[in-house]
């Protein structure tokens, strides 16, 4: 319920619009002060009187309203307290009526958002480094979708570069088709690492690799077949991980897709006089005030680069999707790259360059191991997921050995713990991931929230349905009101995540909901309450269960009914 709107409509201040009032309405620090407060300090200069006077006048001007139980001026603020039983009834009925759709809206109707995320590299392991962009991108994809945007998830595959030449050489020398079919990317990684070791002794191998890469570019059939095979192996493997993380893409147009789409962009740059030759290479230089090195687009040997492909991709996306925003969920190491790309587009006169956003994120490392891609010492994300699932199974065996379908539950809990754990911090922060912290059933974790969800479910199953009219006085107490106020905010939380490209707002919110629920649950008896009261409390349990489910679904986390 948009109570802020209702309140904004009631408050009249000369020279201030309803929307300005709406934006000023805030949540009081202490819920005992009220449910909303309006600071009057900004009005003092317009009305030429003290904020205290203004607050007093506003409070006095508001006549009694069914949805408000109290309006009070305190030290330059007007505090509004909602009529709790009326409020409870409205919020709980709304959540019950909307169910899985609670929180959805059509704000984004008619607007397309491209989200470039995960964007893994072919023939390289899906390692921890790609965990964050995959889960942040996945969450944003679902959140924008829920807000009514048309979302296009793009996996900008790293499927171009000399490493494919190296792999072909390595495969032809030491490759064993059966082993690679069986072990997938791990098999490819082994021969790739071996290539690097051997090439140190024998530089001729590098020449061969270059020749094979050229063969791919020239469309040589044997080279293309191997390249496609490496790609299929990788995609099959990452596909399994995407399923476990509940992540989906609408396009897998990767770097190689832009092979024939770079020339027109380079021509245009030349035409505009933006492309300069520097030591044989072709670059775009920036104004001194940008404080950025030139953007290298063609190397002296004529080869194009990562940046050239991103330039072509930007035009392609604008033409194909006519996006309202184009997001790149990529680690902050690539800050410079994206600043350069966006600036070059701006210099080319693309007014839509302002709609490109680098949603930068930090790094995740493991408490028990360094994150290194050199020398084959990589942490495979698959192993991390499996380890979390095994630990979850141990905990379940310990806590609830008779639980049916333990393996399936452990999968939801283990994978959920990882997603929740890495989405808990603001995206820009680096973090050290700890299995034990993420799997702590009593911490601010995925399992804690899932456990609360299962608790709601079992309460509803156990107490059954009651045939009477609910008495919402049953939820007229501080713990219930705190919880209901939180549940009411869920739709705004989604919007806030979208505005800031920040899923952690939702992750933290779900923890707050679970905590508030557990306070309510420990303070107020449900099962032994009289029927009408019990019915109201159960509707609060049911609304909590729904909001946790909706929120976890946005994050890509599944919720077991029992655990
Ligand atoms: N494959 C790249 C990497 O692993 C990320 C690509 C991000 N997307 C883009 N359009 N540049 O670093």
Coordinates of C-alpha atoms and ligand atoms in Angstrom, one line a residue, residues 116 118-121 130 156-158 255 306 310 317 328 330 334 337-338, ligand 1:
X116 CA 25.8 -8.2 -20.3
X118 CA 28.7 -13.8 -16.7
X119 CA 30.4 -13.5 -20.1
X120 CA 32.7 -16.5 -19.5
X121 CA 35.7 -17.4 -21.6
X130 CA 33.0 -15.3 -12.6
X156 CA 29.3 -11.9 -24.2
X157 CA 31.5 -15.1 -24.6
X158 CA 35.2 -14.7 -24.6
X255 CA 33.3 -11.8 -29.2
X306 CA 38.7 -6.8 -26.9
X310 CA 33.0 -4.1 -27.5
X317 CA 22.9 -3.9 -29.3
X328 CA 27.8 -4.4 -18.1
X330 CA 31.9 -6.8 -14.9
X334 CA 37.8 -3.2 -16.2
X337 CA 38.1 -0.3 -20.4
X338 CA 34.4 0.7 -20.0
Ligands
LIG1 N1 35.1 -12.3 -20.9 C1 35.4 -11.1 -20.2 C2 36.3 -11.5 -19.0 O1 36.2 -12.6 -18.5 C3 34.3 -10.3 -19.7 C4 33.4 -9.7 -20.8 C5 32.5 -8.7 -20.2 N2 31.7 -8.1 -21.2 C6 32.0 -7.2 -22.2 N3 31.1 -6.8 -23.0 N4 33.3 -6.8 -22.2 O2 37.0 -10.7 -18.4

